[in-house]
PDB file of C-alpha atoms in Angstrom:
ATOM      1  CA  MET I   1    -135.706 -12.777 179.084  1.00 76.00           C
ATOM      2  CA  PRO I   2    -136.033 -16.050 177.542  1.00 84.00           C
ATOM      3  CA  VAL I   3    -136.884 -19.238 179.823  1.00 84.00           C
ATOM      4  CA  ALA I   4    -133.788 -20.894 178.942  1.00 86.00           C
ATOM      5  CA  ALA I   5    -131.806 -17.935 179.694  1.00 87.00           C
ATOM      6  CA  ARG I   6    -133.309 -17.380 183.053  1.00 84.00           C
ATOM      7  CA  GLU I   7    -132.668 -20.763 183.848  1.00 84.00           C
ATOM      8  CA  ALA I   8    -128.881 -20.846 182.836  1.00 88.00           C
ATOM      9  CA  SER I   9    -127.958 -17.147 184.164  1.00 89.00           C
ATOM     10  CA  ILE I  10    -127.690 -18.451 187.888  1.00 90.00           C
ATOM     11  CA  TYR I  11    -125.417 -21.267 186.748  1.00 91.00           C
ATOM     12  CA  THR I  12    -123.315 -18.955 184.704  1.00 93.00           C
ATOM     13  CA  GLY I  13    -122.800 -16.605 187.568  1.00 93.00           C
ATOM     14  CA  ILE I  14    -121.978 -19.256 190.203  1.00 94.00           C
ATOM     15  CA  THR I  15    -119.565 -20.850 187.750  1.00 95.00           C
ATOM     16  CA  LEU I  16    -117.728 -17.335 187.338  1.00 96.00           C
ATOM     17  CA  GLY I  17    -117.581 -16.909 191.101  1.00 96.00           C
ATOM     18  CA  GLU I  18    -115.904 -20.272 191.451  1.00 95.00           C
ATOM     19  CA  TYR I  19    -113.302 -19.332 188.666  1.00 95.00           C
ATOM     20  CA  PHE I  20    -112.473 -16.315 190.411  1.00 95.00           C
ATOM     21  CA  ARG I  21    -112.619 -18.279 193.904  1.00 95.00           C
ATOM     22  CA  ASP I  22    -110.170 -20.806 192.523  1.00 92.00           C
ATOM     23  CA  MET I  23    -107.750 -17.852 191.545  1.00 93.00           C
ATOM     24  CA  GLY I  24    -107.678 -16.581 195.261  1.00 93.00           C
ATOM     25  CA  TYR I  25    -110.300 -13.991 195.395  1.00 95.00           C
ATOM     26  CA  ASN I  26    -113.191 -13.362 197.448  1.00 96.00           C
ATOM     27  CA  PHE I  27    -116.373 -13.442 195.220  1.00 95.00           C
ATOM     28  CA  SER I  28    -119.839 -12.089 196.117  1.00 95.00           C
ATOM     29  CA  MET I  29    -122.657 -13.048 193.959  1.00 94.00           C
ATOM     30  CA  MET I  30    -126.439 -11.560 194.201  1.00 92.00           C
ATOM     31  CA  GLY I  31    -128.944 -14.128 193.210  1.00 86.00           C
ATOM     32  CA  ASP I  32    -131.935 -11.672 192.276  1.00 83.00           C
ATOM     33  CA  SER I  33    -134.456 -13.577 192.278  1.00 81.00           C
ATOM     34  CA  THR I  34    -134.354 -17.143 192.692  1.00 87.00           C
ATOM     35  CA  SER I  35    -138.099 -17.039 192.621  1.00 86.00           C
ATOM     36  CA  ARG I  36    -137.846 -16.044 189.003  1.00 87.00           C
ATOM     37  CA  TRP I  37    -135.261 -18.739 188.522  1.00 89.00           C
ATOM     38  CA  ALA I  38    -137.546 -21.463 190.058  1.00 89.00           C
ATOM     39  CA  GLU I  39    -140.377 -19.943 187.641  1.00 89.00           C
ATOM     40  CA  ALA I  40    -138.001 -20.717 184.680  1.00 90.00           C
ATOM     41  CA  LEU I  41    -137.629 -24.245 186.054  1.00 88.00           C
ATOM     42  CA  ARG I  42    -141.337 -24.780 186.135  1.00 90.00           C
ATOM     43  CA  GLU I  43    -141.900 -23.626 182.891  1.00 91.00           C
ATOM     44  CA  ILE I  44    -139.037 -25.852 181.523  1.00 90.00           C
ATOM     45  CA  SER I  45    -140.418 -28.803 183.426  1.00 88.00           C
ATOM     46  CA  GLY I  46    -144.131 -28.237 182.105  1.00 87.00           C
ATOM     47  CA  ARG I  47    -142.704 -28.140 178.564  1.00 88.00           C
ATOM     48  CA  LEU I  48    -140.732 -31.470 179.139  1.00 89.00           C
ATOM     49  CA  ALA I  49    -143.996 -32.897 180.655  1.00 86.00           C
ATOM     50  CA  GLU I  50    -142.315 -33.834 183.986  1.00 85.00           C
ATOM     51  CA  MET I  51    -144.534 -34.793 186.773  1.00 86.00           C
ATOM     52  CA  PRO I  52    -145.174 -31.410 188.883  1.00 83.00           C
ATOM     53  CA  ALA I  53    -144.824 -31.286 192.659  1.00 86.00           C
ATOM     54  CA  ASP I  54    -146.090 -28.197 194.820  1.00 81.00           C
ATOM     55  CA  SER I  55    -147.706 -25.367 192.845  1.00 83.00           C
ATOM     56  CA  GLY I  56    -146.518 -26.776 189.554  1.00 85.00           C
ATOM     57  CA  TYR I  57    -142.859 -26.681 190.481  1.00 89.00           C
ATOM     58  CA  PRO I  58    -140.679 -29.659 189.512  1.00 90.00           C
ATOM     59  CA  ALA I  59    -140.007 -32.389 192.193  1.00 90.00           C
ATOM     60  CA  TYR I  60    -136.488 -31.687 192.078  1.00 91.00           C
ATOM     61  CA  LEU I  61    -136.638 -27.826 193.021  1.00 90.00           C
ATOM     62  CA  GLY I  62    -135.295 -28.212 196.480  1.00 91.00           C
ATOM     63  CA  ALA I  63    -132.312 -30.435 195.171  1.00 93.00           C
ATOM     64  CA  ARG I  64    -131.545 -27.490 192.558  1.00 92.00           C
ATOM     65  CA  LEU I  65    -131.655 -24.728 195.260  1.00 93.00           C
ATOM     66  CA  ALA I  66    -129.655 -26.697 197.470  1.00 94.00           C
ATOM     67  CA  SER I  67    -126.889 -27.466 194.855  1.00 93.00           C
ATOM     68  CA  PHE I  68    -126.890 -23.737 194.043  1.00 93.00           C
ATOM     69  CA  TYR I  69    -126.410 -22.738 197.782  1.00 93.00           C
ATOM     70  CA  GLU I  70    -124.109 -25.309 198.569  1.00 93.00           C
ATOM     71  CA  ARG I  71    -121.384 -23.867 196.101  1.00 93.00           C
ATOM     72  CA  ALA I  72    -120.825 -21.161 198.281  1.00 93.00           C
ATOM     73  CA  GLY I  73    -117.810 -21.232 200.745  1.00 92.00           C
ATOM     74  CA  ARG I  74    -114.412 -20.747 201.327  1.00 93.00           C
ATOM     75  CA  VAL I  75    -111.637 -22.981 200.005  1.00 93.00           C
ATOM     76  CA  VAL I  76    -107.856 -23.332 200.344  1.00 92.00           C
ATOM     77  CA  CYS I  77    -106.525 -24.556 196.680  1.00 88.00           C
ATOM     78  CA  LEU I  78    -104.346 -27.262 196.269  1.00 84.00           C
ATOM     79  CA  GLY I  79    -100.978 -26.857 194.301  1.00 82.00           C
ATOM     80  CA  GLY I  80     -99.051 -23.829 193.940  1.00 82.00           C
ATOM     81  CA  PRO I  81     -98.951 -21.007 194.530  1.00 88.00           C
ATOM     82  CA  LYS I  82    -100.867 -21.224 197.776  1.00 90.00           C
ATOM     83  CA  ARG I  83    -104.249 -19.419 197.442  1.00 92.00           C
ATOM     84  CA  GLU I  84    -107.625 -19.128 199.440  1.00 94.00           C
ATOM     85  CA  GLY I  85    -110.715 -17.708 198.176  1.00 95.00           C
ATOM     86  CA  SER I  86    -114.401 -17.691 198.823  1.00 95.00           C
ATOM     87  CA  VAL I  87    -117.860 -17.428 197.270  1.00 95.00           C
ATOM     88  CA  THR I  88    -120.756 -15.599 198.879  1.00 94.00           C
ATOM     89  CA  ILE I  89    -124.345 -16.134 197.772  1.00 93.00           C
ATOM     90  CA  VAL I  90    -126.709 -13.541 198.653  1.00 92.00           C
ATOM     91  CA  GLY I  91    -130.126 -15.116 197.556  1.00 90.00           C
ATOM     92  CA  ALA I  92    -133.373 -12.799 197.114  1.00 90.00           C
ATOM     93  CA  VAL I  93    -136.494 -14.687 197.199  1.00 89.00           C
ATOM     94  CA  SER I  94    -139.852 -12.909 196.324  1.00 86.00           C
ATOM     95  CA  PRO I  95    -142.849 -14.948 197.554  1.00 84.00           C
ATOM     96  CA  PRO I  96    -146.129 -14.285 195.860  1.00 80.00           C
ATOM     97  CA  GLY I  97    -147.838 -11.909 198.389  1.00 80.00           C
ATOM     98  CA  GLY I  98    -145.350 -12.366 201.169  1.00 78.00           C
ATOM     99  CA  ASP I  99    -146.503 -15.891 201.505  1.00 81.00           C
ATOM    100  CA  PHE I 100    -143.545 -17.832 203.149  1.00 83.00           C
ATOM    101  CA  SER I 101    -145.254 -20.968 202.680  1.00 86.00           C
ATOM    102  CA  ASP I 102    -144.710 -20.813 198.777  1.00 88.00           C
ATOM    103  CA  PRO I 103    -142.392 -23.754 197.968  1.00 90.00           C
ATOM    104  CA  VAL I 104    -139.474 -22.002 196.716  1.00 90.00           C
ATOM    105  CA  THR I 105    -139.480 -19.840 199.859  1.00 89.00           C
ATOM    106  CA  ALA I 106    -139.976 -22.809 202.174  1.00 90.00           C
ATOM    107  CA  ALA I 107    -137.196 -24.711 200.307  1.00 91.00           C
ATOM    108  CA  THR I 108    -134.679 -21.875 200.449  1.00 91.00           C
ATOM    109  CA  LEU I 109    -135.270 -21.467 204.156  1.00 90.00           C
ATOM    110  CA  SER I 110    -134.426 -24.849 204.832  1.00 91.00           C
ATOM    111  CA  ILE I 111    -131.278 -24.702 203.176  1.00 92.00           C
ATOM    112  CA  VAL I 112    -129.869 -21.316 204.030  1.00 90.00           C
ATOM    113  CA  GLN I 113    -127.958 -20.256 207.070  1.00 88.00           C
ATOM    114  CA  VAL I 114    -128.847 -16.516 207.507  1.00 90.00           C
ATOM    115  CA  PHE I 115    -132.294 -15.274 206.629  1.00 90.00           C
ATOM    116  CA  TRP I 116    -133.345 -11.446 206.534  1.00 91.00           C
ATOM    117  CA  GLY I 117    -136.828 -10.795 206.294  1.00 88.00           C
ATOM    118  CA  LEU I 118    -137.980  -7.494 204.675  1.00 88.00           C
ATOM    119  CA  ASP I 119    -141.124  -5.888 206.042  1.00 88.00           C
ATOM    120  CA  LYS I 120    -143.372  -4.117 203.499  1.00 88.00           C
ATOM    121  CA  LYS I 121    -144.646  -1.930 206.014  1.00 91.00           C
ATOM    122  CA  LEU I 122    -141.361  -0.580 207.460  1.00 92.00           C
ATOM    123  CA  ALA I 123    -140.601   0.249 203.918  1.00 92.00           C
ATOM    124  CA  GLN I 124    -143.509   2.385 203.170  1.00 94.00           C
ATOM    125  CA  ARG I 125    -142.870   4.081 206.546  1.00 95.00           C
ATOM    126  CA  LYS I 126    -139.397   4.863 204.842  1.00 95.00           C
ATOM    127  CA  HIS I 127    -137.323   2.736 207.432  1.00 93.00           C
ATOM    128  CA  PHE I 128    -134.487   1.492 205.674  1.00 93.00           C
ATOM    129  CA  PRO I 129    -133.117  -1.115 205.776  1.00 91.00           C
ATOM    130  CA  SER I 130    -136.398  -2.688 206.385  1.00 91.00           C
ATOM    131  CA  VAL I 131    -135.473  -5.640 208.130  1.00 92.00           C
ATOM    132  CA  ASN I 132    -138.101  -7.534 210.222  1.00 90.00           C
ATOM    133  CA  TRP I 133    -135.780  -8.816 213.080  1.00 92.00           C
ATOM    134  CA  LEU I 134    -138.651 -10.657 214.571  1.00 91.00           C
ATOM    135  CA  ILE I 135    -138.721 -13.210 211.417  1.00 88.00           C
ATOM    136  CA  SER I 136    -135.058 -12.807 210.569  1.00 91.00           C
ATOM    137  CA  TYR I 137    -132.327 -15.388 211.823  1.00 89.00           C
ATOM    138  CA  SER I 138    -128.790 -16.831 211.680  1.00 90.00           C
ATOM    139  CA  LYS I 139    -127.633 -20.406 212.387  1.00 88.00           C
ATOM    140  CA  TYR I 140    -124.123 -19.461 212.885  1.00 81.00           C
ATOM    141  CA  THR I 141    -123.179 -19.508 216.657  1.00 78.00           C
ATOM    142  CA  LYS I 142    -119.731 -17.732 216.705  1.00 72.00           C
ATOM    143  CA  VAL I 143    -119.620 -14.186 214.698  1.00 66.00           C
ATOM    144  CA  GLY I 144    -116.338 -13.278 213.385  1.00 60.00           C
ATOM    145  CA  ALA I 145    -114.372 -16.542 214.052  1.00 52.00           C
ATOM    146  CA  SER I 146    -112.754 -17.596 210.790  1.00 53.00           C
ATOM    147  CA  ASP I 147    -113.288 -21.176 211.089  1.00 52.00           C
ATOM    148  CA  ALA I 148    -116.963 -21.105 212.719  1.00 49.00           C
ATOM    149  CA  GLU I 149    -118.838 -20.918 209.477  1.00 53.00           C
ATOM    150  CA  GLY I 150    -118.213 -24.443 208.444  1.00 55.00           C
ATOM    151  CA  PRO I 151    -115.724 -26.685 206.872  1.00 55.00           C
ATOM    152  CA  THR I 152    -112.904 -25.559 204.633  1.00 56.00           C
ATOM    153  CA  HIS I 153    -112.928 -27.139 201.078  1.00 55.00           C
ATOM    154  CA  TYR I 154    -109.943 -28.323 199.240  1.00 52.00           C
ATOM    155  CA  PHE I 155    -109.876 -28.078 195.562  1.00 51.00           C
ATOM    156  CA  ALA I 156    -107.010 -28.642 192.830  1.00 44.00           C
TER     157      ALA I 156
END
């Protein structure tokens, strides 16, 4: 896929999700892989001769990741008819060699509220899902409570 298409595809997906959310639907989006999206940002940044930061990624990588993940949530739309919808983002990050100090992985971990770390050794032993519970976490304190996840956003 061309670099510009890789960079734009994630924005197209989340914009469609927001459209359906505003119609009152609950929309789930799989961002696979945000690592490839960040690679596209790095390539475009290099072509524009922007100043690189960690590992050649643009300095605004963390801000772009945050602006993407912050578009998820539940909203109550203003106006009539009354409607409520949500966007859920499941983002997959593939760190090179499983290195969690990679800039994309580190920036993502600082933003997301829930993290499931997959373990290659568990997958090789045919243990599925191969979630390593020792490195996985959730920042939510109440499970199943409708308002525990955070503020409700209101849009026209």
